[in-house]
mmCIF file with all atom_site columns, C-alpha atoms in Angstrom:
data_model
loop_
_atom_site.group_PDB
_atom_site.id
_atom_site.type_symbol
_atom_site.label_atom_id
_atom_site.label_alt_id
_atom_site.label_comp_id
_atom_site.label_asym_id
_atom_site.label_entity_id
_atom_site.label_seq_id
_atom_site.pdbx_PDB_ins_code
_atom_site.Cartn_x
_atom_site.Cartn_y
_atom_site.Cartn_z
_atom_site.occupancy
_atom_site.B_iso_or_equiv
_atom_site.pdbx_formal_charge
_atom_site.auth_seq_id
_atom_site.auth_comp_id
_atom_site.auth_asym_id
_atom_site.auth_atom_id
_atom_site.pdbx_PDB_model_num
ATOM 1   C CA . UNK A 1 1   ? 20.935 38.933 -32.559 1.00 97.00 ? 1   UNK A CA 1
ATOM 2   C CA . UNK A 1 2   ? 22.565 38.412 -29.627 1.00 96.00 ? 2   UNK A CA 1
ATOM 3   C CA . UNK A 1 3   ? 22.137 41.422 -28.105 1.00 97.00 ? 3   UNK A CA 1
ATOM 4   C CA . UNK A 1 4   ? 18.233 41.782 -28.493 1.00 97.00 ? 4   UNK A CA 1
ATOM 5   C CA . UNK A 1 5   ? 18.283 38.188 -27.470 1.00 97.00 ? 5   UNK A CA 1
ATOM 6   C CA . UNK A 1 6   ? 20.043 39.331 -24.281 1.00 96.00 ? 6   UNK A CA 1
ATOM 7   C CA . UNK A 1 7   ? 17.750 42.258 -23.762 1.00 97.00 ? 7   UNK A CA 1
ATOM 8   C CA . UNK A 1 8   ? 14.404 40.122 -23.996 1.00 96.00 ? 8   UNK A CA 1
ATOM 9   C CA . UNK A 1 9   ? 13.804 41.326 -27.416 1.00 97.00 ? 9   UNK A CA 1
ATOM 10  C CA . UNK A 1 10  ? 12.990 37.730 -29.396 1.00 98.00 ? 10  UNK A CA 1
ATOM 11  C CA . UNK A 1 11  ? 11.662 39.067 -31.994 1.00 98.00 ? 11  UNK A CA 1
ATOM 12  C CA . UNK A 1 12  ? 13.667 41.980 -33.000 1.00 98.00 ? 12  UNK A CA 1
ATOM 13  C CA . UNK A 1 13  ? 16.810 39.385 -32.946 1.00 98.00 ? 13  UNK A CA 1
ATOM 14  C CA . UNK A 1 14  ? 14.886 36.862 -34.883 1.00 98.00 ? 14  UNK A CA 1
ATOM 15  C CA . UNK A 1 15  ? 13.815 39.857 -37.647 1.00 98.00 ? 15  UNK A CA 1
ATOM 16  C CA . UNK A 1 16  ? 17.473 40.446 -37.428 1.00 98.00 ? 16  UNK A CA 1
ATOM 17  C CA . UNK A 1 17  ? 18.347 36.971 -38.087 1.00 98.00 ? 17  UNK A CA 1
ATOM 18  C CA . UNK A 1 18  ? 15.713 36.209 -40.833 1.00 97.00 ? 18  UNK A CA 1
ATOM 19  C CA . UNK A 1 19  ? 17.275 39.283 -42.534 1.00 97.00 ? 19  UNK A CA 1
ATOM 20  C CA . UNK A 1 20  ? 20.900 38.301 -42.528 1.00 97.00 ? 20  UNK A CA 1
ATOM 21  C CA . UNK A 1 21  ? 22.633 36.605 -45.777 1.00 95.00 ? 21  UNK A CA 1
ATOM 22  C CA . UNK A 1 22  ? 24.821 34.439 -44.624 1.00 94.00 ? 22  UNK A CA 1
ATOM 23  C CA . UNK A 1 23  ? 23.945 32.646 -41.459 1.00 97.00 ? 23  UNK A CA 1
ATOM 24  C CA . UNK A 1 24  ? 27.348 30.667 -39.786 1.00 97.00 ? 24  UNK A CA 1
ATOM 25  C CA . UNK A 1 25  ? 26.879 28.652 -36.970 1.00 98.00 ? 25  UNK A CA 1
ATOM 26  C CA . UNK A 1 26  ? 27.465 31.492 -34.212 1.00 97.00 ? 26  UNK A CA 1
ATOM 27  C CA . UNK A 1 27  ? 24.472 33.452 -36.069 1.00 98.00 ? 27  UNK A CA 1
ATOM 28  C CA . UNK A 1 28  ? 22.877 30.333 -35.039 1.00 98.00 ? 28  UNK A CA 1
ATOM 29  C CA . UNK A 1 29  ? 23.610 29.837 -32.215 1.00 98.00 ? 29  UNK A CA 1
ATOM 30  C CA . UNK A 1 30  ? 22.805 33.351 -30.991 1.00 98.00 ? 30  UNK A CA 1
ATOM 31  C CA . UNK A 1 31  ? 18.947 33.009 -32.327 1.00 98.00 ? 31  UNK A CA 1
ATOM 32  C CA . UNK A 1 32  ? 18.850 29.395 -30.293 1.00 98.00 ? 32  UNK A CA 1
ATOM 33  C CA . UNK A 1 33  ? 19.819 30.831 -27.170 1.00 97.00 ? 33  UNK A CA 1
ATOM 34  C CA . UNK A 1 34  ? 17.706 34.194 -27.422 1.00 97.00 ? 34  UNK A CA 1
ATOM 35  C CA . UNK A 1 35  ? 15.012 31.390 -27.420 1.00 97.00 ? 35  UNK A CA 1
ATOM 36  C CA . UNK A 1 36  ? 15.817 29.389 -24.726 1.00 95.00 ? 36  UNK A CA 1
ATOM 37  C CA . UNK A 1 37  ? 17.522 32.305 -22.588 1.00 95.00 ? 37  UNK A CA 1
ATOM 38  C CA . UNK A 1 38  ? 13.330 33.768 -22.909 1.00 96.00 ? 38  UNK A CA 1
ATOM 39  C CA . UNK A 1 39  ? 11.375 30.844 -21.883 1.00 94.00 ? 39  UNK A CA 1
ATOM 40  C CA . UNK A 1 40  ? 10.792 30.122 -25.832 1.00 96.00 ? 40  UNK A CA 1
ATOM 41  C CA . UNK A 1 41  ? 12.837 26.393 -25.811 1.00 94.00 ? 41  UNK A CA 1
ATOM 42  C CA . UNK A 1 42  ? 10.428 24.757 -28.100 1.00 94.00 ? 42  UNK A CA 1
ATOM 43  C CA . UNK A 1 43  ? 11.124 27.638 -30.723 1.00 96.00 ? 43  UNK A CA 1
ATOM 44  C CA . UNK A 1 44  ? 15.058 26.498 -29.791 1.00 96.00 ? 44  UNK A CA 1
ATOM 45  C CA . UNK A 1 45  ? 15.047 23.102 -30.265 1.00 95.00 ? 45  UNK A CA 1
ATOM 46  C CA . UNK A 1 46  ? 13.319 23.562 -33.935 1.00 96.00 ? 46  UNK A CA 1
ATOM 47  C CA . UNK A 1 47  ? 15.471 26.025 -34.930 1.00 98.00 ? 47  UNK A CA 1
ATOM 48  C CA . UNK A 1 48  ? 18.463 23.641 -33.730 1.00 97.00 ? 48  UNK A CA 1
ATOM 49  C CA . UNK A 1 49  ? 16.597 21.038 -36.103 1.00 96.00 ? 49  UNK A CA 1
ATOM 50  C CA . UNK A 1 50  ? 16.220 23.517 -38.982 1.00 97.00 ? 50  UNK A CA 1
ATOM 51  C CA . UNK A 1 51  ? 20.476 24.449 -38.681 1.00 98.00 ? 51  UNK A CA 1
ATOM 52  C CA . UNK A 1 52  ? 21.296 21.172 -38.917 1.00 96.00 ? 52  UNK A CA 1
ATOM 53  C CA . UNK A 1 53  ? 18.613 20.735 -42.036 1.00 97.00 ? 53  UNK A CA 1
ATOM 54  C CA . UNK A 1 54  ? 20.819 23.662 -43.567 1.00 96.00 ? 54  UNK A CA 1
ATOM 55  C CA . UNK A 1 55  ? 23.762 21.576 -43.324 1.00 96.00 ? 55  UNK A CA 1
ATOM 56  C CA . UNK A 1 56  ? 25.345 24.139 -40.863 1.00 97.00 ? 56  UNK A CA 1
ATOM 57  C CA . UNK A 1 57  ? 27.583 21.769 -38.206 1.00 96.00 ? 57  UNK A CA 1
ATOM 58  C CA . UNK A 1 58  ? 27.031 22.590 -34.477 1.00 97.00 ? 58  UNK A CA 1
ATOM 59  C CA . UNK A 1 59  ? 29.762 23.304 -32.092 1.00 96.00 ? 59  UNK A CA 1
ATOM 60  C CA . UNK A 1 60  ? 30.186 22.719 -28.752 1.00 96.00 ? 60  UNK A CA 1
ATOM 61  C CA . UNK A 1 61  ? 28.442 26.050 -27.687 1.00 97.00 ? 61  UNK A CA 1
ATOM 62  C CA . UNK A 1 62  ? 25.410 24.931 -30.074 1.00 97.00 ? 62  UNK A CA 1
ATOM 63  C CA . UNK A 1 63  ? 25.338 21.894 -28.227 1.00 97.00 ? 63  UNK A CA 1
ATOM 64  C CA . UNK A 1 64  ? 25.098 23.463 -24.356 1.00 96.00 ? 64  UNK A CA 1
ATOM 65  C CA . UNK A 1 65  ? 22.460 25.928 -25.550 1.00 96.00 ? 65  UNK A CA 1
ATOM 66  C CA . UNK A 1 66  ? 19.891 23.666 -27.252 1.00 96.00 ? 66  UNK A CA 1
ATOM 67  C CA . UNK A 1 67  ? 20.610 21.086 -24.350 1.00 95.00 ? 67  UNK A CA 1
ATOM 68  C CA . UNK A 1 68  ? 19.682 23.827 -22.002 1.00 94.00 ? 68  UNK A CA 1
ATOM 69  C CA . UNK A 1 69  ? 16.539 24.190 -23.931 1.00 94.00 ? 69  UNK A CA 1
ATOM 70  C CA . UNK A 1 70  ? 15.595 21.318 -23.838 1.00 93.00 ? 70  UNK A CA 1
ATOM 71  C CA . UNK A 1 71  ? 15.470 20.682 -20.331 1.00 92.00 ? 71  UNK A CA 1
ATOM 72  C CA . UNK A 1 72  ? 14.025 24.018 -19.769 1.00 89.00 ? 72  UNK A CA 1
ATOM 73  C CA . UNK A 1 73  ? 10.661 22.433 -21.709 1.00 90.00 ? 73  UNK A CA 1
ATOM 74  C CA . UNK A 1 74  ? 10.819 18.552 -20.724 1.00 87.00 ? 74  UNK A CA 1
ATOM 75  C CA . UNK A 1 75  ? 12.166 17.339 -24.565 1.00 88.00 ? 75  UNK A CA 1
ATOM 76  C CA . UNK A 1 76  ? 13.842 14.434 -23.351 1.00 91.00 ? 76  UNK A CA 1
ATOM 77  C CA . UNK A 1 77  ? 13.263 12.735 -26.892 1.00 93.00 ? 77  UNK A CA 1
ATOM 78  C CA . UNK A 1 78  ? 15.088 15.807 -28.720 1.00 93.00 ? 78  UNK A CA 1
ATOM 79  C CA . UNK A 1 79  ? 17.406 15.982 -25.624 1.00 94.00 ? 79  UNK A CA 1
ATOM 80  C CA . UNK A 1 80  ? 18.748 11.830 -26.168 1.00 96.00 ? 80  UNK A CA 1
ATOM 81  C CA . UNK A 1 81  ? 19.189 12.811 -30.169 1.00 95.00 ? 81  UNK A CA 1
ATOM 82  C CA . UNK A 1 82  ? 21.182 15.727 -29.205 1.00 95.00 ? 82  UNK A CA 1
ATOM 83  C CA . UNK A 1 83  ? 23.197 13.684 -26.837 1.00 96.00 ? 83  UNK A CA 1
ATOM 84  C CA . UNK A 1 84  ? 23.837 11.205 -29.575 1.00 96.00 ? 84  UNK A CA 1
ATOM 85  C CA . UNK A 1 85  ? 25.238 13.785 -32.091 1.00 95.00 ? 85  UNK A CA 1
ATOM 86  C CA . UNK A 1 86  ? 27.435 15.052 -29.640 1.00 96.00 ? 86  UNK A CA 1
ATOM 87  C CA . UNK A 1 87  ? 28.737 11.532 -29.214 1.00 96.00 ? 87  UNK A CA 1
ATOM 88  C CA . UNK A 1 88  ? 28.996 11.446 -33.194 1.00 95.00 ? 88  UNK A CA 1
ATOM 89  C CA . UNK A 1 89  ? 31.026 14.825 -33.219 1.00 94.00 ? 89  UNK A CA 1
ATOM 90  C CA . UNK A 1 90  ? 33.556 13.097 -30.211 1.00 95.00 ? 90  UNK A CA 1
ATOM 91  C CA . UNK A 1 91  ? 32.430 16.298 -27.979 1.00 95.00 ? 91  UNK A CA 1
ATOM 92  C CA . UNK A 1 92  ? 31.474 13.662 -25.234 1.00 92.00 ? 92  UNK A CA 1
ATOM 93  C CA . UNK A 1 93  ? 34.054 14.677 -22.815 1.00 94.00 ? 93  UNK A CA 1
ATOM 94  C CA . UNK A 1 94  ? 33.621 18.369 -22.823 1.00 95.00 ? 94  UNK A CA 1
ATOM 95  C CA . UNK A 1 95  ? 33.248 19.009 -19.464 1.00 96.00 ? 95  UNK A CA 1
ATOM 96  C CA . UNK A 1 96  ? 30.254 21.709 -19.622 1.00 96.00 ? 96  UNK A CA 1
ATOM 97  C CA . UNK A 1 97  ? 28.168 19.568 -22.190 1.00 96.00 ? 97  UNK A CA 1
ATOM 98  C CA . UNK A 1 98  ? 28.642 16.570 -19.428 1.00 96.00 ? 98  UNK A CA 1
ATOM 99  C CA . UNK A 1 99  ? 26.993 18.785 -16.924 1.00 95.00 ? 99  UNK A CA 1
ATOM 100 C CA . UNK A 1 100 ? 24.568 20.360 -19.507 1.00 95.00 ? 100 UNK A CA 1
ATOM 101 C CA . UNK A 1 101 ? 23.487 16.384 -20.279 1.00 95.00 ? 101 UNK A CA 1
ATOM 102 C CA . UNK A 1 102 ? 23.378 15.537 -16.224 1.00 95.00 ? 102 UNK A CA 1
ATOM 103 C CA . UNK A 1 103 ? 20.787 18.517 -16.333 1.00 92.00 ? 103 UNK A CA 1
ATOM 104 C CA . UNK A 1 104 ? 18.511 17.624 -18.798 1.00 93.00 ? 104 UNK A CA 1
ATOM 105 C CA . UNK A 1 105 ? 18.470 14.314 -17.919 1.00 93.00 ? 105 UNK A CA 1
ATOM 106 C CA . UNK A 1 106 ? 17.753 15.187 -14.128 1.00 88.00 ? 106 UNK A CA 1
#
């Protein structure tokens, strides 16, 4: 996933994805940023929603790569709920989600 994602390739790393068993948060994570890393951070930001719907926890690299996505398409709404759960999950002081959250709020 994360290497098509790397190499432009959305949707061979999302077939790759969809096709995978047992998704973990890092399988996750990799699909969210091919997304955003391609100019496709709409498609992040729901998939971020459909992870946590799964009951799969996001970590702190979650976190910077759906906040990047979001203020890569203007989701300032998505972006505030984000910033609360990382609040919730006591991530608040991690220094490169503080500069992920001074860039999507900027």
């Amino acid at each position: 996933v994360d290497m098509y994602g790397k190499c432009g390739s959305v949707e061979d790393a999302r077939n790759v994805f969809d096709k995978m068993h047992c998704r973990d948060v890092v399988s996750w994570t990799a699909m969210i940023a091919s997304y955003g890393q391609n100019g496709h951070g709409k498609e992040a930001v729901q998939l971020f929603k459909k992870m946590q719907q799964k009951g799969v926890k996001p970590n702190s690299v979650t976190f910077l790569t759906v906040l990047d996505a979001c203020a890569s398409v203007a989701a300032l709404t998505q972006g505030k709920a984000i910033h609360a759960g990382i609040v919730a999950c006591g991530l608040e002081s991690d220094v490169l989600l503080e500069s992920a959250l001074v860039n999507m709020y900027g």
